[in-house]
């Protein structure tokens, strides 16, 4: 089969179509794949196709054309997901193997020393840096949640995390021991 020649559509028209059709296309894709991020991927692929090949599509047919492309993309994604999930994990076997696995005594002592060393380096950080670090890592909060909870700008939360990681990295290199 001969490759389809690319006839791009101008970016302003693609943007206009995106603004007009993307919400309903995402809902349509979600109905097929049942996952919002995968639905967004299908819609994005549809608009990429529109930008690359939409020059030949009549203006009144663009909506239907996009729905057909998003439909095919959603089915392709769903098929890919079903192949990925078709091999069930033997949960009992995984639990048995993980329960029976133990580090050798030397490795276990080294691991405990590393954890102790890391905790000591974290304790040398400023209270604000420690707070952001612990909320991000141990409480698995987003930076937006951290900023809201601490009543600080999100940039401040990001800066505190960056500075904390830089100090930890520097101290692990031996420059702060």
Tab-separated table of N, CA and C in Angstrom:
chain	number	residue	atom	x	y	z
A	1	UNK	N	0.840	-1.169	0.000
A	1	UNK	CA	0.000	0.000	0.000
A	1	UNK	C	0.890	1.238	0.000
A	2	UNK	N	0.592	2.173	-0.851
A	2	UNK	CA	1.389	3.391	-0.967
A	2	UNK	C	1.130	4.292	0.235
A	3	UNK	N	2.172	4.976	0.715
A	3	UNK	CA	1.978	5.871	1.845
A	3	UNK	C	1.066	7.034	1.464
A	4	UNK	N	0.269	7.472	2.424
A	4	UNK	CA	-0.642	8.589	2.212
A	4	UNK	C	0.185	9.878	2.248
A	5	UNK	N	0.046	10.716	1.221
A	5	UNK	CA	0.827	11.959	1.236
A	5	UNK	C	0.309	12.894	2.328
A	6	UNK	N	1.243	13.563	2.955
A	6	UNK	CA	0.865	14.506	4.006
A	6	UNK	C	0.379	15.805	3.374
A	7	UNK	N	-0.796	16.214	3.780
A	7	UNK	CA	-1.342	17.505	3.366
A	7	UNK	C	-1.753	18.216	4.643
A	8	UNK	N	-0.820	18.949	5.247
A	8	UNK	CA	-1.083	19.546	6.554
A	8	UNK	C	-2.206	20.570	6.533
A	9	UNK	N	-2.817	20.708	7.699
A	9	UNK	CA	-3.847	21.714	7.911
A	9	UNK	C	-3.190	22.847	8.690
A	10	UNK	N	-3.588	24.063	8.413
A	10	UNK	CA	-2.936	25.186	9.079
A	10	UNK	C	-3.187	25.131	10.590
A	11	UNK	N	-2.177	25.529	11.391
A	11	UNK	CA	-2.272	25.423	12.851
A	11	UNK	C	-3.461	26.162	13.461
A	12	UNK	N	-3.839	27.298	12.897
A	12	UNK	CA	-4.979	28.038	13.449
A	12	UNK	C	-6.266	27.227	13.338
A	13	UNK	N	-6.435	26.529	12.244
A	13	UNK	CA	-7.637	25.709	12.055
A	13	UNK	C	-7.614	24.506	12.991
A	14	UNK	N	-6.431	23.921	13.181
A	14	UNK	CA	-6.313	22.785	14.102
A	14	UNK	C	-6.662	23.244	15.517
A	15	UNK	N	-6.165	24.413	15.913
A	15	UNK	CA	-6.468	24.966	17.236
A	15	UNK	C	-7.961	25.215	17.393
A	16	UNK	N	-8.587	25.761	16.366
A	16	UNK	CA	-10.026	26.022	16.388
A	16	UNK	C	-10.809	24.711	16.523
A	17	UNK	N	-10.397	23.690	15.780
A	17	UNK	CA	-11.054	22.382	15.873
A	17	UNK	C	-10.847	21.766	17.266
A	18	UNK	N	-9.660	21.931	17.788
A	18	UNK	CA	-9.366	21.391	19.122
A	18	UNK	C	-10.272	22.036	20.155
A	19	UNK	N	-10.399	23.330	20.093
A	19	UNK	CA	-11.243	24.064	21.033
A	19	UNK	C	-12.704	23.611	20.904
A	20	UNK	N	-13.146	23.372	19.699
A	20	UNK	CA	-14.550	23.035	19.470
A	20	UNK	C	-14.879	21.568	19.771
A	21	UNK	N	-13.971	20.657	19.436
A	21	UNK	CA	-14.326	19.236	19.466
A	21	UNK	C	-13.656	18.404	20.553
A	22	UNK	N	-12.575	18.872	21.156
A	22	UNK	CA	-11.822	18.000	22.065
A	22	UNK	C	-12.621	17.509	23.272
A	23	UNK	N	-13.466	18.322	23.925
A	23	UNK	CA	-14.202	17.769	25.074
A	23	UNK	C	-15.085	16.576	24.704
A	24	UNK	N	-15.839	16.689	23.601
A	24	UNK	CA	-16.712	15.571	23.228
A	24	UNK	C	-15.902	14.383	22.707
A	25	UNK	N	-14.759	14.644	22.063
A	25	UNK	CA	-13.906	13.550	21.602
A	25	UNK	C	-13.314	12.786	22.790
A	26	UNK	N	-12.922	13.511	23.843
A	26	UNK	CA	-12.381	12.836	25.027
A	26	UNK	C	-13.435	11.970	25.702
A	27	UNK	N	-14.657	12.475	25.808
A	27	UNK	CA	-15.727	11.660	26.401
A	27	UNK	C	-15.998	10.424	25.547
A	28	UNK	N	-15.974	10.595	24.237
A	28	UNK	CA	-16.196	9.474	23.316
A	28	UNK	C	-15.080	8.435	23.467
A	29	UNK	N	-13.830	8.897	23.503
A	29	UNK	CA	-12.704	7.973	23.657
A	29	UNK	C	-12.754	7.280	25.015
A	30	UNK	N	-13.142	8.027	26.059
A	30	UNK	CA	-13.232	7.427	27.388
A	30	UNK	C	-14.238	6.285	27.400
A	31	UNK	N	-15.347	6.443	26.666
A	31	UNK	CA	-16.364	5.391	26.614
A	31	UNK	C	-15.794	4.099	26.038
A	32	UNK	N	-14.745	4.207	25.253
A	32	UNK	CA	-14.127	3.019	24.654
A	32	UNK	C	-13.018	2.468	25.536
A	33	UNK	N	-12.120	3.342	26.029
A	33	UNK	CA	-10.937	2.861	26.763
A	33	UNK	C	-11.111	2.862	28.274
A	34	UNK	N	-12.088	3.613	28.791
A	34	UNK	CA	-12.388	3.673	30.229
A	34	UNK	C	-11.222	4.164	31.080
A	35	UNK	N	-10.454	5.080	30.528
A	35	UNK	CA	-9.326	5.679	31.253
A	35	UNK	C	-9.115	7.067	30.663
A	36	UNK	N	-9.165	8.090	31.520
A	36	UNK	CA	-9.102	9.462	31.003
A	36	UNK	C	-7.767	9.781	30.353
A	37	UNK	N	-6.657	9.292	30.913
A	37	UNK	CA	-5.362	9.607	30.298
A	37	UNK	C	-5.209	8.901	28.948
A	38	UNK	N	-5.713	7.678	28.842
A	38	UNK	CA	-5.657	6.982	27.555
A	38	UNK	C	-6.596	7.638	26.545
A	39	UNK	N	-7.730	8.120	27.022
A	39	UNK	CA	-8.658	8.837	26.137
A	39	UNK	C	-7.998	10.105	25.613
A	40	UNK	N	-7.296	10.811	26.491
A	40	UNK	CA	-6.591	12.023	26.063
A	40	UNK	C	-5.519	11.685	25.033
A	41	UNK	N	-4.844	10.551	25.193
A	41	UNK	CA	-3.844	10.126	24.204
A	41	UNK	C	-4.493	9.878	22.848
A	42	UNK	N	-5.641	9.214	22.851
A	42	UNK	CA	-6.338	8.928	21.590
A	42	UNK	C	-6.745	10.227	20.900
A	43	UNK	N	-7.247	11.183	21.678
A	43	UNK	CA	-7.660	12.464	21.107
A	43	UNK	C	-6.446	13.228	20.587
A	44	UNK	N	-5.370	13.204	21.349
A	44	UNK	CA	-4.155	13.884	20.885
A	44	UNK	C	-3.671	13.289	19.567
A	45	UNK	N	-3.685	11.980	19.467
A	45	UNK	CA	-3.279	11.332	18.220
A	45	UNK	C	-4.207	11.729	17.073
A	46	UNK	N	-5.494	11.899	17.387
A	46	UNK	CA	-6.444	12.354	16.372
A	46	UNK	C	-6.103	13.746	15.862
A	47	UNK	N	-5.742	14.640	16.755
A	47	UNK	CA	-5.401	16.003	16.334
A	47	UNK	C	-4.043	16.070	15.635
A	48	UNK	N	-3.146	15.170	16.007
A	48	UNK	CA	-1.880	15.083	15.271
A	48	UNK	C	-2.163	14.669	13.832
A	49	UNK	N	-3.043	13.681	13.674
A	49	UNK	CA	-3.423	13.241	12.328
A	49	UNK	C	-4.104	14.376	11.566
A	50	UNK	N	-4.955	15.134	12.238
A	50	UNK	CA	-5.624	16.260	11.586
A	50	UNK	C	-4.595	17.291	11.130
A	51	UNK	N	-3.637	17.569	11.977
A	51	UNK	CA	-2.612	18.558	11.613
A	51	UNK	C	-1.780	18.071	10.431
A	52	UNK	N	-1.472	16.780	10.382
A	52	UNK	CA	-0.614	16.246	9.319
A	52	UNK	C	-1.358	15.978	8.019
A	53	UNK	N	-2.588	15.468	8.113
A	53	UNK	CA	-3.288	14.995	6.920
A	53	UNK	C	-4.616	15.692	6.654
A	54	UNK	N	-4.994	16.650	7.487
A	54	UNK	CA	-6.315	17.246	7.400
A	54	UNK	C	-6.507	18.272	6.309
A	55	UNK	N	-5.485	18.538	5.518
A	55	UNK	CA	-5.610	19.530	4.458
A	55	UNK	C	-6.621	19.154	3.397
A	56	UNK	N	-6.875	17.867	3.231
A	56	UNK	CA	-7.831	17.401	2.224
A	56	UNK	C	-9.248	17.234	2.770
A	57	UNK	N	-9.410	17.367	4.080
A	57	UNK	CA	-10.729	17.151	4.677
A	57	UNK	C	-11.550	18.430	4.540
A	58	UNK	N	-12.745	18.280	4.043
A	58	UNK	CA	-13.636	19.430	3.896
A	58	UNK	C	-14.004	19.971	5.275
A	59	UNK	N	-14.140	21.284	5.405
A	59	UNK	CA	-14.455	21.871	6.721
A	59	UNK	C	-15.680	21.268	7.392
A	60	UNK	N	-16.728	20.989	6.620
A	60	UNK	CA	-17.944	20.435	7.210
A	60	UNK	C	-17.788	18.961	7.603
A	61	UNK	N	-16.731	18.302	7.144
A	61	UNK	CA	-16.514	16.884	7.450
A	61	UNK	C	-15.456	16.672	8.537
A	62	UNK	N	-14.839	17.747	9.027
A	62	UNK	CA	-13.735	17.596	9.992
A	62	UNK	C	-14.172	16.906	11.283
A	63	UNK	N	-15.326	17.263	11.792
A	63	UNK	CA	-15.794	16.671	13.045
A	63	UNK	C	-15.945	15.157	12.892
A	64	UNK	N	-16.645	14.718	11.844
A	64	UNK	CA	-16.840	13.278	11.615
A	64	UNK	C	-15.516	12.575	11.362
A	65	UNK	N	-14.629	13.233	10.629
A	65	UNK	CA	-13.311	12.662	10.342
A	65	UNK	C	-12.545	12.444	11.642
A	66	UNK	N	-12.578	13.456	12.519
A	66	UNK	CA	-11.897	13.339	13.812
A	66	UNK	C	-12.483	12.208	14.651
A	67	UNK	N	-13.807	12.087	14.659
A	67	UNK	CA	-14.434	11.010	15.425
A	67	UNK	C	-13.992	9.640	14.910
A	68	UNK	N	-13.893	9.484	13.579
A	68	UNK	CA	-13.447	8.199	13.032
A	68	UNK	C	-12.003	7.907	13.444
A	69	UNK	N	-11.132	8.914	13.365
A	69	UNK	CA	-9.720	8.723	13.734
A	69	UNK	C	-9.604	8.407	15.220
A	70	UNK	N	-10.308	9.156	16.062
A	70	UNK	CA	-10.257	8.922	17.507
A	70	UNK	C	-10.843	7.552	17.844
A	71	UNK	N	-11.872	7.142	17.127
A	71	UNK	CA	-12.447	5.812	17.340
A	71	UNK	C	-11.400	4.724	17.067
A	72	UNK	N	-10.727	4.824	15.919
A	72	UNK	CA	-9.684	3.836	15.585
A	72	UNK	C	-8.554	3.863	16.596
A	73	UNK	N	-8.130	5.055	16.998
A	73	UNK	CA	-7.048	5.181	17.987
A	73	UNK	C	-7.463	4.582	19.327
A	74	UNK	N	-8.687	4.826	19.738
A	74	UNK	CA	-9.179	4.282	21.010
A	74	UNK	C	-9.217	2.761	20.974
A	75	UNK	N	-9.684	2.204	19.869
A	75	UNK	CA	-9.704	0.744	19.735
A	75	UNK	C	-8.292	0.169	19.745
A	76	UNK	N	-7.366	0.854	19.075
A	76	UNK	CA	-5.973	0.402	19.059
A	76	UNK	C	-5.392	0.420	20.474
A	77	UNK	N	-5.658	1.479	21.210
A	77	UNK	CA	-5.157	1.596	22.584
A	77	UNK	C	-5.789	0.535	23.477
A	78	UNK	N	-7.109	0.329	23.332
A	78	UNK	CA	-7.788	-0.678	24.149
A	78	UNK	C	-7.235	-2.071	23.864
A	79	UNK	N	-6.985	-2.361	22.601
A	79	UNK	CA	-6.412	-3.661	22.239
A	79	UNK	C	-5.017	-3.830	22.846
A	80	UNK	N	-4.237	-2.786	22.763
A	80	UNK	CA	-2.890	-2.815	23.342
A	80	UNK	C	-2.958	-3.048	24.851
A	81	UNK	N	-3.892	-2.380	25.533
A	81	UNK	CA	-4.057	-2.548	26.967
A	81	UNK	C	-4.521	-3.962	27.308
A	82	UNK	N	-5.424	-4.518	26.519
A	82	UNK	CA	-5.921	-5.857	26.827
A	82	UNK	C	-4.821	-6.899	26.632
A	83	UNK	N	-3.946	-6.709	25.660
A	83	UNK	CA	-2.809	-7.626	25.499
A	83	UNK	C	-1.874	-7.510	26.684
A	84	UNK	N	-1.684	-6.302	27.166
A	84	UNK	CA	-0.783	-6.068	28.291
A	84	UNK	C	-1.320	-6.708	29.564
A	85	UNK	N	-2.634	-6.631	29.773
A	85	UNK	CA	-3.236	-7.144	30.994
A	85	UNK	C	-3.695	-8.587	30.886
A	86	UNK	N	-3.447	-9.241	29.757
A	86	UNK	CA	-3.972	-10.589	29.567
A	86	UNK	C	-3.197	-11.645	30.335
A	87	UNK	N	-2.006	-11.326	30.821
A	87	UNK	CA	-1.224	-12.300	31.572
A	87	UNK	C	-1.384	-12.014	33.068
A	88	UNK	N	-2.271	-12.747	33.746
A	88	UNK	CA	-2.470	-12.477	35.169
A	88	UNK	C	-1.257	-12.904	35.977
A	89	UNK	N	-0.935	-12.115	36.965
A	89	UNK	CA	0.192	-12.444	37.831
A	89	UNK	C	-0.263	-13.463	38.859
A	90	UNK	N	0.583	-14.416	39.127
A	90	UNK	CA	0.298	-15.388	40.172
A	90	UNK	C	0.662	-14.731	41.495
A	91	UNK	N	-0.334	-14.106	42.128
A	91	UNK	CA	-0.105	-13.307	43.325
A	91	UNK	C	0.478	-14.153	44.449
A	92	UNK	N	-0.021	-15.377	44.609
A	92	UNK	CA	0.486	-16.231	45.680
A	92	UNK	C	1.957	-16.549	45.487
A	93	UNK	N	2.350	-16.824	44.255
A	93	UNK	CA	3.744	-17.128	43.968
A	93	UNK	C	4.631	-15.920	44.236
A	94	UNK	N	4.191	-14.741	43.818
A	94	UNK	CA	4.969	-13.518	44.042
A	94	UNK	C	5.128	-13.268	45.534
A	95	UNK	N	4.053	-13.420	46.304
A	95	UNK	CA	4.133	-13.208	47.756
A	95	UNK	C	5.051	-14.228	48.413
A	96	UNK	N	4.975	-15.479	47.967
A	96	UNK	CA	5.816	-16.524	48.537
A	96	UNK	C	7.291	-16.247	48.267
A	97	UNK	N	7.587	-15.853	47.024
A	97	UNK	CA	8.980	-15.563	46.684
A	97	UNK	C	9.504	-14.348	47.437
A	98	UNK	N	8.690	-13.314	47.559
A	98	UNK	CA	9.157	-12.118	48.248
A	98	UNK	C	9.292	-12.361	49.748
A	99	UNK	N	8.445	-13.237	50.312
A	99	UNK	CA	8.543	-13.531	51.744
A	99	UNK	C	9.767	-14.376	52.044
A	100	UNK	N	10.141	-15.259	51.120
A	100	UNK	CA	11.269	-16.145	51.378
A	100	UNK	C	12.612	-15.500	51.056
A	101	UNK	N	12.591	-14.357	50.330
A	101	UNK	CA	13.827	-13.701	49.946
A	101	UNK	C	14.364	-12.889	51.114
A	102	UNK	N	15.596	-13.100	51.463
A	102	UNK	CA	16.236	-12.315	52.508
A	102	UNK	C	17.605	-11.882	52.019
A	103	UNK	N	17.980	-10.687	52.408
A	103	UNK	CA	19.317	-10.217	52.075
A	103	UNK	C	20.329	-10.999	52.881
A	104	UNK	N	21.526	-11.151	52.337
A	104	UNK	CA	22.549	-11.774	53.158
A	104	UNK	C	22.893	-10.809	54.286
A	105	UNK	N	23.433	-11.285	55.390
A	105	UNK	CA	23.637	-10.442	56.570
A	105	UNK	C	24.487	-9.198	56.297
A	106	UNK	N	25.508	-9.324	55.465
A	106	UNK	CA	26.378	-8.180	55.179
A	106	UNK	C	25.596	-7.110	54.409
A	107	UNK	N	24.821	-7.534	53.416
A	107	UNK	CA	24.039	-6.589	52.633
A	107	UNK	C	22.992	-5.911	53.512
A	108	UNK	N	22.415	-6.656	54.436
A	108	UNK	CA	21.409	-6.094	55.322
A	108	UNK	C	22.020	-5.012	56.219
A	109	UNK	N	23.205	-5.256	56.748
A	109	UNK	CA	23.888	-4.273	57.595
A	109	UNK	C	24.232	-3.035	56.780
A	110	UNK	N	24.725	-3.244	55.553
A	110	UNK	CA	25.052	-2.101	54.690
A	110	UNK	C	23.808	-1.275	54.375
A	111	UNK	N	22.709	-1.942	54.118
A	111	UNK	CA	21.471	-1.231	53.819
A	111	UNK	C	21.016	-0.421	55.036
A	112	UNK	N	21.097	-0.995	56.223
A	112	UNK	CA	20.714	-0.280	57.438
A	112	UNK	C	21.614	0.937	57.661
A	113	UNK	N	22.909	0.788	57.370
A	113	UNK	CA	23.838	1.913	57.516
A	113	UNK	C	23.503	3.030	56.526
A	114	UNK	N	23.136	2.654	55.309
A	114	UNK	CA	22.772	3.655	54.309
A	114	UNK	C	21.529	4.428	54.738
A	115	UNK	N	20.546	3.728	55.266
A	115	UNK	CA	19.324	4.381	55.732
A	115	UNK	C	19.640	5.317	56.892
A	116	UNK	N	20.463	4.850	57.812
A	116	UNK	CA	20.865	5.674	58.958
A	116	UNK	C	21.611	6.920	58.492
A	117	UNK	N	22.505	6.741	57.535
A	117	UNK	CA	23.279	7.855	56.989
A	117	UNK	C	22.357	8.861	56.303
A	118	UNK	N	21.403	8.371	55.540
A	118	UNK	CA	20.463	9.259	54.863
A	118	UNK	C	19.617	10.030	55.872
A	119	UNK	N	19.131	9.349	56.899
A	119	UNK	CA	18.347	10.034	57.928
A	119	UNK	C	19.171	11.121	58.622
A	120	UNK	N	20.438	10.869	58.863
A	120	UNK	CA	21.316	11.856	59.481
A	120	UNK	C	21.479	13.071	58.562
A	121	UNK	N	21.659	12.820	57.254
A	121	UNK	CA	21.802	13.932	56.306
A	121	UNK	C	20.509	14.724	56.175
A	122	UNK	N	19.356	14.039	56.213
A	122	UNK	CA	18.066	14.734	56.148
A	122	UNK	C	17.895	15.623	57.380
A	123	UNK	N	18.344	15.153	58.533
A	123	UNK	CA	18.189	15.943	59.757
A	123	UNK	C	19.017	17.227	59.727
A	124	UNK	N	20.018	17.317	58.849
A	124	UNK	CA	20.840	18.522	58.726
A	124	UNK	C	20.199	19.576	57.825
A	125	UNK	N	19.127	19.204	57.122
A	125	UNK	CA	18.429	20.161	56.266
A	125	UNK	C	17.643	21.140	57.127
A	126	UNK	N	17.262	22.271	56.532
A	126	UNK	CA	16.425	23.227	57.257
A	126	UNK	C	15.067	22.585	57.522
A	127	UNK	N	14.362	23.104	58.515
A	127	UNK	CA	13.057	22.549	58.883
A	127	UNK	C	12.083	22.619	57.710
A	128	UNK	N	12.130	23.724	56.937
A	128	UNK	CA	11.231	23.882	55.801
A	128	UNK	C	11.531	22.850	54.722
A	129	UNK	N	12.820	22.618	54.457
A	129	UNK	CA	13.207	21.632	53.441
A	129	UNK	C	12.808	20.230	53.885
A	130	UNK	N	13.035	19.919	55.165
A	130	UNK	CA	12.652	18.601	55.684
A	130	UNK	C	11.150	18.381	55.543
A	131	UNK	N	10.389	19.418	55.859
A	131	UNK	CA	8.935	19.311	55.814
A	131	UNK	C	8.445	19.004	54.397
A	132	UNK	N	8.950	19.747	53.426
A	132	UNK	CA	8.542	19.523	52.034
A	132	UNK	C	9.004	18.143	51.564
A	133	UNK	N	10.229	17.779	51.894
A	133	UNK	CA	10.781	16.477	51.504
A	133	UNK	C	9.937	15.334	52.066
A	134	UNK	N	9.602	15.412	53.332
A	134	UNK	CA	8.813	14.342	53.959
A	134	UNK	C	7.389	14.278	53.386
A	135	UNK	N	6.791	15.454	53.155
A	135	UNK	CA	5.435	15.458	52.599
A	135	UNK	C	5.427	14.871	51.189
A	136	UNK	N	6.458	15.176	50.412
A	136	UNK	CA	6.514	14.684	49.035
A	136	UNK	C	6.814	13.193	48.990
A	137	UNK	N	7.798	12.749	49.763
A	137	UNK	CA	8.251	11.358	49.664
A	137	UNK	C	7.406	10.420	50.527
A	138	UNK	N	7.225	10.744	51.795
A	138	UNK	CA	6.533	9.818	52.692
A	138	UNK	C	5.016	9.913	52.594
A	139	UNK	N	4.494	11.108	52.360
A	139	UNK	CA	3.050	11.266	52.280
A	139	UNK	C	2.561	11.260	50.838
A	140	UNK	N	3.485	11.221	49.866
A	140	UNK	CA	3.171	11.136	48.435
A	140	UNK	C	2.226	12.248	47.981
A	141	UNK	N	2.477	13.462	48.487
A	141	UNK	CA	1.645	14.605	48.112
A	141	UNK	C	2.240	15.294	46.892
A	142	UNK	N	1.370	15.891	46.111
A	142	UNK	CA	1.835	16.683	44.978
A	142	UNK	C	2.349	18.014	45.507
A	143	UNK	N	3.118	18.712	44.667
A	143	UNK	CA	3.630	20.006	45.095
A	143	UNK	C	2.492	21.005	45.284
A	144	UNK	N	1.434	20.877	44.519
A	144	UNK	CA	0.275	21.759	44.699
A	144	UNK	C	-0.363	21.518	46.066
A	145	UNK	N	-0.487	20.252	46.464
A	145	UNK	CA	-1.042	19.930	47.780
A	145	UNK	C	-0.144	20.432	48.898
A	146	UNK	N	1.168	20.264	48.716
A	146	UNK	CA	2.123	20.740	49.718
A	146	UNK	C	2.016	22.251	49.870
A	147	UNK	N	1.999	22.943	48.745
A	147	UNK	CA	1.917	24.405	48.783
A	147	UNK	C	0.626	24.854	49.456
A	148	UNK	N	-0.462	24.198	49.154
A	148	UNK	CA	-1.742	24.571	49.748
A	148	UNK	C	-1.731	24.308	51.249
A	149	UNK	N	-1.229	23.154	51.662
A	149	UNK	CA	-1.225	22.803	53.075
A	149	UNK	C	-0.306	23.724	53.883
A	150	UNK	N	0.834	24.098	53.311
A	150	UNK	CA	1.783	24.959	54.022
A	150	UNK	C	1.490	26.440	53.804
A	151	UNK	N	0.506	26.727	52.947
A	151	UNK	CA	0.127	28.108	52.627
A	151	UNK	C	1.320	28.897	52.059
A	152	UNK	N	1.988	28.274	51.083
A	152	UNK	CA	3.123	28.906	50.401
A	152	UNK	C	2.900	28.787	48.897
A	153	UNK	N	3.574	29.629	48.107
A	153	UNK	CA	3.464	29.481	46.653
A	153	UNK	C	4.055	28.142	46.209
A	154	UNK	N	3.536	27.606	45.114
A	154	UNK	CA	4.031	26.317	44.617
A	154	UNK	C	5.514	26.409	44.245
A	155	UNK	N	5.941	27.561	43.743
A	155	UNK	CA	7.355	27.748	43.415
A	155	UNK	C	8.249	27.617	44.625
A	156	UNK	N	7.761	28.069	45.768
A	156	UNK	CA	8.530	27.946	47.009
A	156	UNK	C	8.658	26.480	47.411
A	157	UNK	N	7.568	25.733	47.285
A	157	UNK	CA	7.618	24.300	47.596
A	157	UNK	C	8.607	23.593	46.674
A	158	UNK	N	8.560	23.923	45.395
A	158	UNK	CA	9.486	23.317	44.429
A	158	UNK	C	10.928	23.691	44.747
A	159	UNK	N	11.156	24.950	45.100
A	159	UNK	CA	12.515	25.398	45.425
A	159	UNK	C	13.048	24.693	46.660
A	160	UNK	N	12.209	24.550	47.673
A	160	UNK	CA	12.650	23.864	48.897
A	160	UNK	C	13.019	22.417	48.594
A	161	UNK	N	12.246	21.766	47.754
A	161	UNK	CA	12.546	20.380	47.394
A	161	UNK	C	13.843	20.298	46.600
A	162	UNK	N	14.007	21.215	45.644
A	162	UNK	CA	15.226	21.217	44.829
A	162	UNK	C	16.449	21.447	45.702
A	163	UNK	N	16.372	22.424	46.605
A	163	UNK	CA	17.501	22.709	47.490
A	163	UNK	C	17.799	21.532	48.417
A	164	UNK	N	16.767	20.895	48.926
A	164	UNK	CA	16.960	19.729	49.788
A	164	UNK	C	17.673	18.613	49.032
A	165	UNK	N	17.227	18.351	47.821
A	165	UNK	CA	17.854	17.285	47.032
A	165	UNK	C	19.297	17.631	46.666
A	166	UNK	N	19.534	18.904	46.356
A	166	UNK	CA	20.908	19.320	46.052
A	166	UNK	C	21.820	19.122	47.261
A	167	UNK	N	21.335	19.502	48.442
A	167	UNK	CA	22.144	19.335	49.662
A	167	UNK	C	22.374	17.860	49.961
A	168	UNK	N	21.358	17.038	49.798
A	168	UNK	CA	21.523	15.600	50.029
A	168	UNK	C	22.503	14.992	49.041
A	169	UNK	N	22.395	15.418	47.790
A	169	UNK	CA	23.310	14.915	46.774
A	169	UNK	C	24.751	15.317	47.101
A	170	UNK	N	24.929	16.583	47.478
A	170	UNK	CA	26.261	17.074	47.807
A	170	UNK	C	26.828	16.356	49.028
A	171	UNK	N	25.982	16.108	50.024
A	171	UNK	CA	26.468	15.437	51.224
A	171	UNK	C	26.752	13.959	50.964
A	172	UNK	N	26.074	13.362	50.002
A	172	UNK	CA	26.369	11.955	49.678
A	172	UNK	C	27.663	11.809	48.906
A	173	UNK	N	28.088	12.913	48.258
A	173	UNK	CA	29.370	12.901	47.544
A	173	UNK	C	30.539	13.065	48.488
A	174	UNK	N	30.249	13.253	49.773
A	174	UNK	CA	31.328	13.381	50.751
A	174	UNK	C	31.727	14.814	51.051
A	175	UNK	N	31.087	15.783	50.425
A	175	UNK	CA	31.485	17.164	50.621
A	175	UNK	C	30.896	17.761	51.904
A	176	UNK	N	29.903	17.068	52.544
A	176	UNK	CA	29.276	17.615	53.737
A	176	UNK	C	29.377	16.669	54.917
A	177	UNK	N	30.196	15.618	54.831
A	177	UNK	CA	30.290	14.616	55.912
A	177	UNK	C	31.133	15.084	57.034
